[in-house]
Amino acid sequence: HFVGKLLVLSIYSLLVFGGRELMHSLACVHMETSGGGTAQHHFVCPISLQPMQDPVTAPTGISYDRRAIERWLANGHATCPVTGRPLSLTDLTPNHTLLRLILSWNPASKVAPDVAPTLEPDDPEVAVLVAKVMSPTSCRTADVLCEAAASAAVNITARRCMVRAGVQWRVLRLFSSCGKTSSRAVMPTVEACLALLDALDVSADELRPLVSGNHDLVDALTHVLVTLENETYSGGVGNRNKTRDSAVRLLDSVTESADMVLLERLRPELFRAVTAVVRDRTVSPGATCAALRALLNACPSGNGKNRVLIAEAGAAHEAIELELSSWPSSPSGKSRRVTELVMALLARLCACAEGRAAVVAHPAGIALVAKRALRVSAVTDTSAVRVLAAVCGRAASPEVVREMARVGAVGKLCCVLQADCDRDVKEAARAVLRVHSGVWCGSPCVSAYLLSRYL
């Protein structure tokens, strides 16, 4: 079966890249470098069979050269070439670690990170469109931006050409200036800016130099999301949700690339607006995940102020409600990802008293966290144990201690000690069991033998 897939990929490479390039790529696998080593097999793209210049990784864990996988998808394929699982362009993420390894293996082929590889000559229509967007006299019209967004959404070459031309700089400056105004006349331009930025799909690493010190961009995003949350937007429900999707995705990238100084400027109304996106079941699943990631990015370990603001905005409650409503009987990859984000956010918020109080106050908070442990992934296990350890520490109330036993959280912590978990996770679980073992040993909901066996 694997040999058959390899043969198909080889034939595809022959058709797309040409016979000469295919033979050259096969030779590259064994080509001696200046350091005297041979090319590692994991440096070679499974499609082009050449050492990768701009590696990207699919959700399946397979890495490809960006140009090769984009051609594959542009030719009508909708699956991963190796595994056959569904794949789209938006699922690809840059693999910067692999890129650094490739560059260290062969420094002679070094290319600047975050710079797109050379593509085919630009389409004249694309060149004209880029010129119209970059022109100071025309880039402020929503029609031009919408046309560029529509082209970038369906034409990979157009999107890469726009990024190379610096369209994202122009559009971000325009959005920063228009997004802070309350005039309804500029909303079509704001919508078009967000649509184009969403279509360009600029990564957080590419966005970092644009975001650094850009307080106007954060203020504009805050104003737009607050306006959409307050339903003062007059563009219709469909356009409102689409604009919110694009805005929260941009906020996800901005918070991921922002420094601590910029994160300190985030205001409570922004967290309330993002929490409203988590609460809203009419937005797309991608927007929900982007909202959860934005909240996670906004409260790193060194920023306690934002953790308190996010907890006060009701994010913990809404995250639990989201998990209760979205978990299917047969969890898929997307639902697992949502669970990982929800548990990670709860663990981050439980580092402050307001977050712990919010989890305990929810009727299903402790039970949900205990239920997800050992059922989803190792990442979820770590987050779940951190939440349970936080809400049931030495200062836990008697009501919380009794609820831990009643909903099965104590039994789940005992199971963690038996499972193949990280040592730190097991130690955290054991510490909680030791603190309250005297209470739980006398509870009819807990097996005294099981509890004493692992302490």
CSV table of C-alpha atoms in Angstrom, one decimal, residues 4-447:
chain,number,residue,atom,x,y,z
A,4,GLY,CA,1.7,2.3,-4.3
A,5,LYS,CA,1.3,5.7,-2.7
A,6,LEU,CA,5.0,6.4,-3.3
A,7,LEU,CA,4.6,5.4,-7.0
A,8,VAL,CA,1.6,7.8,-7.3
A,9,LEU,CA,3.6,10.6,-5.8
A,10,SER,CA,6.5,9.9,-8.1
A,11,ILE,CA,4.3,10.0,-11.2
A,12,TYR,CA,2.7,13.2,-9.9
A,13,SER,CA,6.2,14.7,-9.4
A,14,LEU,CA,7.1,13.7,-12.9
A,15,LEU,CA,4.0,15.4,-14.4
A,16,VAL,CA,4.2,18.6,-12.4
A,17,PHE,CA,7.9,19.2,-12.0
A,18,GLY,CA,9.2,17.5,-15.2
A,19,GLY,CA,11.5,14.6,-15.8
A,20,ARG,CA,14.7,16.5,-15.4
A,21,GLU,CA,13.7,18.0,-12.1
A,22,LEU,CA,12.6,14.6,-10.8
A,23,MET,CA,15.9,13.0,-11.6
A,24,HIS,CA,17.7,15.9,-10.1
A,25,SER,CA,15.6,15.6,-6.9
A,26,LEU,CA,16.4,11.9,-6.6
A,27,ALA,CA,20.0,12.8,-6.9
A,28,CYS,CA,19.7,15.5,-4.3
A,29,VAL,CA,18.7,12.9,-1.7
A,30,HIS,CA,22.2,11.5,-1.8
A,31,MET,CA,24.0,14.7,-2.7
A,32,GLU,CA,27.1,15.4,-0.7
A,33,THR,CA,27.0,18.7,1.1
A,34,SER,CA,30.0,21.0,1.8
A,35,GLY,CA,30.1,19.4,5.3
A,36,GLY,CA,30.5,16.0,3.9
A,37,GLY,CA,27.1,14.6,5.0
A,38,THR,CA,24.2,13.3,3.0
A,39,ALA,CA,20.7,14.8,2.9
A,40,GLN,CA,18.5,13.4,5.7
A,41,HIS,CA,15.3,11.7,4.4
A,42,HIS,CA,13.1,14.0,6.6
A,43,PHE,CA,14.5,17.1,4.8
A,44,VAL,CA,13.0,15.8,1.5
A,45,CYS,CA,9.5,16.8,0.4
A,46,PRO,CA,7.4,13.6,-0.3
A,47,ILE,CA,5.9,15.3,-3.4
A,48,SER,CA,8.8,16.9,-5.2
A,49,LEU,CA,11.5,14.6,-3.7
A,50,GLN,CA,13.7,17.6,-3.3
A,51,PRO,CA,15.1,19.1,-0.1
A,52,MET,CA,12.5,21.5,1.2
A,53,GLN,CA,13.0,25.3,0.9
A,54,ASP,CA,9.9,26.4,2.8
A,55,PRO,CA,8.6,23.5,4.8
A,56,VAL,CA,5.0,23.5,6.1
A,57,THR,CA,3.3,20.8,8.2
A,58,ALA,CA,-0.2,19.3,7.8
A,59,PRO,CA,-2.3,18.3,10.7
A,60,THR,CA,-1.4,14.7,9.9
A,61,GLY,CA,2.2,15.5,10.9
A,62,ILE,CA,3.6,15.2,7.4
A,63,SER,CA,5.9,18.1,6.3
A,64,TYR,CA,5.9,19.3,2.6
A,65,ASP,CA,7.6,22.0,0.7
A,66,ARG,CA,5.1,24.8,0.5
A,67,ARG,CA,5.3,25.2,-3.3
A,68,ALA,CA,4.8,21.5,-3.9
A,69,ILE,CA,1.8,21.1,-1.5
A,70,GLU,CA,0.2,24.3,-2.8
A,71,ARG,CA,0.4,23.0,-6.3
A,72,TRP,CA,-1.1,19.7,-5.2
A,73,LEU,CA,-4.1,21.4,-3.6
A,74,ALA,CA,-4.4,23.9,-6.5
A,75,ASN,CA,-4.8,21.0,-8.9
A,76,GLY,CA,-8.0,19.9,-7.2
A,77,HIS,CA,-6.8,17.5,-4.5
A,78,ALA,CA,-8.4,17.9,-1.1
A,79,THR,CA,-6.4,15.2,0.8
A,80,CYS,CA,-3.0,14.7,2.3
A,81,PRO,CA,-0.9,13.0,-0.4
A,82,VAL,CA,0.7,10.6,2.0
A,83,THR,CA,-2.1,9.7,4.4
A,84,GLY,CA,-5.2,10.4,2.3
A,85,ARG,CA,-6.8,12.4,5.1
A,86,PRO,CA,-8.7,15.6,4.3
A,87,LEU,CA,-6.5,18.6,3.9
A,88,SER,CA,-6.9,22.3,2.9
A,89,LEU,CA,-4.6,25.2,2.4
A,90,THR,CA,-5.6,26.7,5.7
A,91,ASP,CA,-4.5,23.6,7.6
A,92,LEU,CA,-0.8,24.1,6.7
A,93,THR,CA,1.5,25.7,9.3
A,94,PRO,CA,5.1,26.8,8.7
A,95,ASN,CA,7.7,24.4,10.2
A,96,HIS,CA,10.4,26.8,11.3
A,97,THR,CA,12.2,24.2,13.4
A,98,LEU,CA,12.6,22.0,10.3
A,99,LEU,CA,13.7,25.0,8.3
A,100,ARG,CA,16.5,25.8,10.7
A,101,LEU,CA,17.6,22.2,10.6
A,102,ILE,CA,17.7,22.2,6.8
A,103,LEU,CA,19.7,25.5,6.8
A,104,SER,CA,22.2,24.1,9.3
A,105,TRP,CA,22.5,20.9,7.2
A,106,ASN,CA,23.2,22.9,4.0
A,107,PRO,CA,24.1,26.5,4.7
A,108,ALA,CA,24.9,27.1,1.0
A,109,SER,CA,21.2,26.9,0.3
A,110,LYS,CA,20.2,29.3,3.0
A,111,VAL,CA,17.2,31.5,2.3
A,112,ALA,CA,15.8,34.2,4.5
A,113,PRO,CA,13.1,32.9,6.8
A,114,ASP,CA,9.5,34.0,6.2
A,115,VAL,CA,10.4,34.9,2.6
A,116,ALA,CA,8.3,33.1,-0.1
A,117,PRO,CA,10.2,31.1,-2.6
A,118,THR,CA,10.4,32.3,-6.2
A,119,LEU,CA,7.2,31.4,-8.0
A,120,GLU,CA,6.1,31.6,-11.6
A,121,PRO,CA,6.0,35.1,-13.3
A,122,ASP,CA,3.1,37.1,-12.0
A,123,ASP,CA,-0.2,37.1,-13.9
A,124,PRO,CA,-0.7,40.5,-15.5
A,125,GLU,CA,-4.1,40.7,-13.9
A,126,VAL,CA,-2.7,40.0,-10.5
A,127,ALA,CA,0.0,42.7,-11.1
A,128,VAL,CA,-2.6,45.2,-12.0
A,129,LEU,CA,-4.7,44.3,-8.9
A,130,VAL,CA,-1.7,44.6,-6.6
A,131,ALA,CA,-0.9,48.0,-8.1
A,132,LYS,CA,-4.5,49.1,-7.5
A,133,VAL,CA,-4.3,48.0,-3.8
A,134,MET,CA,-1.0,49.6,-3.2
A,135,SER,CA,-2.0,52.9,-4.9
A,136,PRO,CA,-2.7,55.7,-2.3
A,137,THR,CA,-5.6,56.9,-4.4
A,138,SER,CA,-7.4,53.6,-4.8
A,139,CYS,CA,-6.5,51.4,-1.8
A,140,ARG,CA,-9.1,53.2,0.3
A,141,THR,CA,-12.0,51.9,-1.7
A,142,ALA,CA,-13.7,48.8,-0.3
A,143,ASP,CA,-14.4,47.5,-3.8
A,144,VAL,CA,-10.7,47.2,-4.6
A,145,LEU,CA,-9.9,45.5,-1.3
A,146,CYS,CA,-12.9,43.0,-1.8
A,147,GLU,CA,-11.6,42.2,-5.3
A,148,ALA,CA,-8.1,41.5,-3.9
A,149,ALA,CA,-9.6,39.4,-1.1
A,150,ALA,CA,-11.6,37.3,-3.6
A,151,SER,CA,-8.6,36.8,-5.8
A,152,ALA,CA,-6.3,35.9,-2.9
A,153,ALA,CA,-8.8,33.4,-1.5
A,154,VAL,CA,-8.9,31.3,-4.6
A,155,ASN,CA,-5.5,32.0,-6.3
A,156,ILE,CA,-2.4,30.9,-4.4
A,157,THR,CA,-0.1,32.7,-6.7
A,158,ALA,CA,-2.0,35.9,-6.3
A,159,ARG,CA,-1.9,35.6,-2.5
A,160,ARG,CA,1.9,35.0,-2.5
A,161,CYS,CA,2.5,37.9,-4.9
A,162,MET,CA,0.5,40.3,-2.6
A,163,VAL,CA,2.4,39.2,0.4
A,164,ARG,CA,5.7,39.7,-1.4
A,165,ALA,CA,4.6,43.2,-2.5
A,166,GLY,CA,3.8,44.2,1.1
A,167,VAL,CA,0.0,44.5,0.7
A,168,GLN,CA,-0.4,43.4,4.3
A,169,TRP,CA,1.5,46.5,5.5
A,170,ARG,CA,-0.8,48.8,3.5
A,171,VAL,CA,-4.0,47.1,4.6
A,172,LEU,CA,-3.0,47.0,8.3
A,173,ARG,CA,-2.2,50.7,8.3
A,174,LEU,CA,-5.6,51.3,6.6
A,175,PHE,CA,-7.4,49.1,9.1
A,176,SER,CA,-5.6,50.8,12.0
A,177,SER,CA,-6.8,54.2,10.9
A,178,CYS,CA,-10.4,53.3,9.9
A,179,GLY,CA,-11.1,50.7,12.6
A,180,LYS,CA,-11.0,53.3,15.5
A,181,THR,CA,-13.7,55.5,14.0
A,182,SER,CA,-17.3,55.1,14.9
A,183,SER,CA,-18.6,56.3,11.5
A,184,ARG,CA,-20.7,53.7,9.8
A,185,ALA,CA,-19.5,55.0,6.4
A,186,VAL,CA,-16.0,53.3,7.0
A,187,MET,CA,-17.4,49.9,8.0
A,188,PRO,CA,-17.4,48.6,4.4
A,189,THR,CA,-13.7,49.5,4.3
A,190,VAL,CA,-13.0,47.8,7.6
A,191,GLU,CA,-14.8,44.7,6.5
A,192,ALA,CA,-12.8,44.6,3.2
A,193,CYS,CA,-9.5,45.1,5.1
A,194,LEU,CA,-10.3,42.2,7.4
A,195,ALA,CA,-11.4,40.0,4.5
A,196,LEU,CA,-8.2,40.7,2.6
A,197,LEU,CA,-6.0,40.1,5.7
A,198,ASP,CA,-7.8,36.8,6.3
A,199,ALA,CA,-7.3,35.7,2.7
A,200,LEU,CA,-3.6,36.6,2.8
A,201,ASP,CA,-3.3,34.2,5.7
A,202,VAL,CA,-0.2,35.9,7.1
A,203,SER,CA,1.5,33.8,9.8
A,204,ALA,CA,2.3,35.2,13.2
A,205,ASP,CA,6.1,35.2,12.4
A,206,GLU,CA,5.4,37.3,9.3
A,207,LEU,CA,3.1,39.6,11.3
A,208,ARG,CA,5.5,40.2,14.2
A,209,PRO,CA,7.4,43.1,12.6
A,210,LEU,CA,4.1,44.7,11.7
A,211,VAL,CA,2.7,44.3,15.2
A,212,SER,CA,5.6,45.4,17.2
A,213,GLY,CA,4.7,48.6,19.0
A,214,ASN,CA,1.5,49.0,16.8
A,215,HIS,CA,-0.9,50.2,19.5
A,216,ASP,CA,-3.2,51.6,16.9
A,217,LEU,CA,-3.8,48.1,15.5
A,218,VAL,CA,-4.8,46.8,18.9
A,219,ASP,CA,-7.1,49.7,19.5
A,220,ALA,CA,-8.7,49.3,16.1
A,221,LEU,CA,-9.3,45.6,16.7
A,222,THR,CA,-10.8,46.3,20.1
A,223,HIS,CA,-13.2,48.9,18.7
A,224,VAL,CA,-14.3,46.7,15.9
A,225,LEU,CA,-15.0,43.6,18.1
A,226,VAL,CA,-16.8,45.7,20.7
A,227,THR,CA,-18.9,47.3,18.0
A,228,LEU,CA,-19.8,43.8,16.7
A,229,GLU,CA,-20.5,42.5,20.2
A,230,ASN,CA,-22.9,45.4,21.0
A,231,GLU,CA,-24.8,44.7,17.8
A,232,THR,CA,-24.5,48.3,16.7
A,233,TYR,CA,-23.4,46.9,13.4
A,234,SER,CA,-25.9,47.4,10.5
A,235,GLY,CA,-24.5,45.0,7.9
A,236,GLY,CA,-26.7,42.0,8.6
A,237,VAL,CA,-26.2,38.9,10.7
A,238,GLY,CA,-24.3,37.0,8.0
A,239,ASN,CA,-21.8,39.9,7.3
A,240,ARG,CA,-21.5,40.5,11.1
A,241,ASN,CA,-20.5,36.9,11.8
A,242,LYS,CA,-18.1,36.9,8.8
A,243,THR,CA,-16.5,40.1,10.0
A,244,ARG,CA,-16.2,38.8,13.6
A,245,ASP,CA,-14.5,35.6,12.2
A,246,SER,CA,-11.9,37.6,10.4
A,247,ALA,CA,-11.4,40.0,13.3
A,248,VAL,CA,-10.9,37.3,15.9
A,249,ARG,CA,-8.5,35.4,13.6
A,250,LEU,CA,-6.4,38.6,13.2
A,251,LEU,CA,-6.5,39.1,16.9
A,252,ASP,CA,-5.2,35.5,17.4
A,253,SER,CA,-2.2,36.3,15.1
A,254,VAL,CA,-1.6,39.7,16.8
A,255,THR,CA,-1.6,38.3,20.3
A,256,GLU,CA,0.7,35.4,19.3
A,257,SER,CA,3.3,37.8,17.9
A,258,ALA,CA,2.8,40.6,20.4
A,259,ASP,CA,5.3,41.4,23.1
A,260,MET,CA,4.5,41.9,26.8
A,261,VAL,CA,4.3,45.6,26.5
A,262,LEU,CA,1.5,45.3,23.8
A,263,LEU,CA,-0.3,42.7,25.8
A,264,GLU,CA,-0.4,45.0,28.8
A,265,ARG,CA,-2.4,47.4,26.7
A,266,LEU,CA,-5.3,45.0,26.1
A,267,ARG,CA,-8.5,46.4,27.7
A,268,PRO,CA,-11.3,44.6,29.6
A,269,GLU,CA,-13.8,45.4,26.8
A,270,LEU,CA,-11.7,43.5,24.4
A,271,PHE,CA,-11.7,40.4,26.6
A,272,ARG,CA,-15.5,40.7,27.0
A,273,ALA,CA,-15.9,40.9,23.2
A,274,VAL,CA,-13.7,37.8,22.6
A,275,THR,CA,-15.5,35.9,25.3
A,276,ALA,CA,-18.8,36.8,23.5
A,277,VAL,CA,-17.3,35.0,20.4
A,278,VAL,CA,-16.7,31.9,22.5
A,279,ARG,CA,-20.3,32.1,23.7
A,280,ASP,CA,-21.8,32.6,20.2
A,281,ARG,CA,-22.7,29.3,18.6
A,282,THR,CA,-23.4,30.9,15.2
A,283,VAL,CA,-19.7,31.7,14.5
A,284,SER,CA,-17.5,29.2,12.6
A,285,PRO,CA,-15.5,26.6,14.6
A,286,GLY,CA,-12.4,28.2,13.3
A,287,ALA,CA,-13.4,31.5,14.8
A,288,THR,CA,-14.1,29.8,18.1
A,289,CYS,CA,-10.7,28.2,18.2
A,290,ALA,CA,-9.1,31.5,17.3
A,291,ALA,CA,-10.9,33.2,20.2
A,292,LEU,CA,-9.7,30.6,22.6
A,293,ARG,CA,-6.1,30.9,21.3
A,294,ALA,CA,-6.3,34.7,21.6
A,295,LEU,CA,-7.3,34.5,25.2
A,296,LEU,CA,-4.5,32.0,25.9
A,297,ASN,CA,-2.0,34.2,24.1
A,298,ALA,CA,-3.1,37.3,26.1
A,299,CYS,CA,-2.4,35.8,29.5
A,300,PRO,CA,1.1,34.2,29.5
A,301,SER,CA,2.6,33.1,32.7
A,302,GLY,CA,4.1,36.5,33.4
A,303,ASN,CA,0.9,38.5,33.0
A,304,GLY,CA,-1.4,38.1,36.0
A,305,LYS,CA,-3.4,41.2,35.2
A,306,ASN,CA,-4.8,39.8,32.0
A,307,ARG,CA,-5.7,36.5,33.6
A,308,VAL,CA,-7.8,38.4,36.1
A,309,LEU,CA,-9.5,40.5,33.4
A,310,ILE,CA,-10.2,37.4,31.3
A,311,ALA,CA,-11.7,35.5,34.3
A,312,GLU,CA,-13.8,38.6,35.2
A,313,ALA,CA,-15.1,38.7,31.6
A,314,GLY,CA,-16.6,35.2,32.1
A,315,ALA,CA,-14.2,33.3,29.9
A,316,ALA,CA,-14.0,30.3,32.2
A,317,HIS,CA,-17.7,29.9,32.4
A,318,GLU,CA,-18.2,30.2,28.6
A,319,ALA,CA,-15.3,27.8,27.9
A,320,ILE,CA,-16.9,25.1,30.1
A,321,GLU,CA,-20.3,25.7,28.4
A,322,LEU,CA,-18.6,25.4,25.0
A,323,GLU,CA,-17.1,22.1,26.0
A,324,LEU,CA,-20.4,20.8,27.3
A,325,SER,CA,-22.2,21.7,24.1
A,326,SER,CA,-19.5,20.7,21.5
A,327,TRP,CA,-18.2,17.3,22.7
A,328,PRO,CA,-19.7,14.6,20.4
A,329,SER,CA,-20.2,10.9,21.2
A,330,SER,CA,-17.3,10.1,18.8
A,331,PRO,CA,-14.8,12.9,19.2
A,332,SER,CA,-13.0,14.0,16.0
A,333,GLY,CA,-9.8,15.9,15.6
A,334,LYS,CA,-11.5,19.2,15.7
A,335,SER,CA,-13.4,18.5,18.9
A,336,ARG,CA,-10.2,17.2,20.5
A,337,ARG,CA,-8.5,20.5,19.5
A,338,VAL,CA,-11.3,22.5,21.1
A,339,THR,CA,-11.0,20.4,24.3
A,340,GLU,CA,-7.3,21.0,24.4
A,341,LEU,CA,-7.7,24.7,24.1
A,342,VAL,CA,-10.5,24.8,26.7
A,343,MET,CA,-8.5,22.8,29.2
A,344,ALA,CA,-5.4,24.9,28.6
A,345,LEU,CA,-7.3,28.1,29.1
A,346,LEU,CA,-8.9,26.8,32.3
A,347,ALA,CA,-5.5,25.8,33.6
A,348,ARG,CA,-4.1,29.2,32.8
A,349,LEU,CA,-7.0,31.0,34.5
A,350,CYS,CA,-6.8,28.8,37.6
A,351,ALA,CA,-3.5,30.4,38.3
A,352,CYS,CA,-5.5,33.3,39.8
A,353,ALA,CA,-8.2,33.3,42.5
A,354,GLU,CA,-10.8,34.7,40.1
A,355,GLY,CA,-10.3,31.8,37.7
A,356,ARG,CA,-10.4,29.1,40.3
A,357,ALA,CA,-13.6,30.7,41.7
A,358,ALA,CA,-15.2,30.7,38.2
A,359,VAL,CA,-14.5,27.0,37.7
A,360,VAL,CA,-15.8,26.0,41.1
A,361,ALA,CA,-18.9,28.2,40.6
A,362,HIS,CA,-20.0,26.4,37.5
A,363,PRO,CA,-22.2,23.4,38.4
A,364,ALA,CA,-20.4,21.1,35.9
A,365,GLY,CA,-16.9,22.7,36.2
A,366,ILE,CA,-15.0,20.1,38.3
A,367,ALA,CA,-17.0,17.2,36.9
A,368,LEU,CA,-16.2,18.2,33.3
A,369,VAL,CA,-12.5,18.6,34.0
A,370,ALA,CA,-12.3,15.2,35.7
A,371,LYS,CA,-14.3,13.6,32.8
A,372,ARG,CA,-11.8,14.9,30.1
A,373,ALA,CA,-8.7,13.6,31.9
A,374,LEU,CA,-7.3,10.4,30.3
A,375,ARG,CA,-9.8,10.6,27.5
A,376,VAL,CA,-8.4,13.1,24.9
A,377,SER,CA,-4.7,13.6,24.8
A,378,ALA,CA,-1.6,14.0,27.0
A,379,VAL,CA,-1.9,17.8,26.7
A,380,THR,CA,-5.4,17.6,28.0
A,381,ASP,CA,-4.3,15.3,30.9
A,382,THR,CA,-1.7,17.9,32.0
A,383,SER,CA,-4.1,20.8,31.9
A,384,ALA,CA,-6.9,18.8,33.7
A,385,VAL,CA,-4.6,17.8,36.5
A,386,ARG,CA,-3.4,21.4,36.9
A,387,VAL,CA,-7.0,22.6,37.1
A,388,LEU,CA,-7.9,20.0,39.7
A,389,ALA,CA,-4.8,20.7,41.7
A,390,ALA,CA,-5.5,24.4,41.6
A,391,VAL,CA,-9.1,24.3,42.7
A,392,CYS,CA,-8.5,21.6,45.4
A,393,GLY,CA,-5.3,22.9,47.0
A,394,ARG,CA,-4.7,23.4,50.6
A,395,ALA,CA,-7.1,26.4,50.7
A,396,ALA,CA,-10.0,24.5,49.1
A,397,SER,CA,-13.3,24.8,50.9
A,398,PRO,CA,-15.0,21.6,52.4
A,399,GLU,CA,-17.7,21.9,49.7
A,400,VAL,CA,-15.1,21.6,46.9
A,401,VAL,CA,-13.3,18.7,48.6
A,402,ARG,CA,-16.6,16.8,48.9
A,403,GLU,CA,-17.6,17.6,45.3
A,404,MET,CA,-14.2,16.2,44.1
A,405,ALA,CA,-15.1,12.9,45.6
A,406,ARG,CA,-18.8,13.0,44.5
A,407,VAL,CA,-18.1,13.6,40.8
A,408,GLY,CA,-15.3,11.1,40.5
A,409,ALA,CA,-12.4,13.5,40.4
A,410,VAL,CA,-10.6,11.7,43.2
A,411,GLY,CA,-10.9,8.4,41.4
A,412,LYS,CA,-9.6,10.0,38.2
A,413,LEU,CA,-6.5,11.3,40.0
A,414,CYS,CA,-5.9,7.8,41.2
A,415,CYS,CA,-6.1,6.6,37.6
A,416,VAL,CA,-3.6,9.2,36.6
A,417,LEU,CA,-1.1,7.6,39.0
A,418,GLN,CA,-1.6,4.3,37.2
A,419,ALA,CA,-1.6,5.7,33.6
A,420,ASP,CA,1.4,6.4,31.4
A,421,CYS,CA,1.6,10.1,32.2
A,422,ASP,CA,4.5,12.5,32.7
A,423,ARG,CA,6.2,12.4,36.1
A,424,ASP,CA,5.2,16.0,36.8
A,425,VAL,CA,1.5,15.2,36.2
A,426,LYS,CA,1.6,12.2,38.5
A,427,GLU,CA,3.4,14.2,41.2
A,428,ALA,CA,0.7,16.9,41.0
A,429,ALA,CA,-2.0,14.4,41.3
A,430,ARG,CA,-0.3,12.6,44.2
A,431,ALA,CA,0.1,15.9,46.0
A,432,VAL,CA,-3.6,16.6,45.8
A,433,LEU,CA,-4.5,13.2,47.1
A,434,ARG,CA,-2.1,13.5,50.0
A,435,VAL,CA,-3.5,16.8,51.1
A,436,HIS,CA,-7.1,15.6,51.4
A,437,SER,CA,-6.6,11.9,51.9
A,438,GLY,CA,-8.0,12.0,55.5
A,439,VAL,CA,-11.3,13.4,54.2
A,440,TRP,CA,-11.6,11.2,51.2
A,441,CYS,CA,-10.7,7.9,52.9
A,442,GLY,CA,-13.9,8.2,54.9
A,443,SER,CA,-16.1,9.0,51.8
A,444,PRO,CA,-18.4,6.4,50.4
A,445,CYS,CA,-17.6,7.8,46.9
A,446,VAL,CA,-13.9,6.9,47.1
A,447,SER,CA,-12.3,3.5,47.5
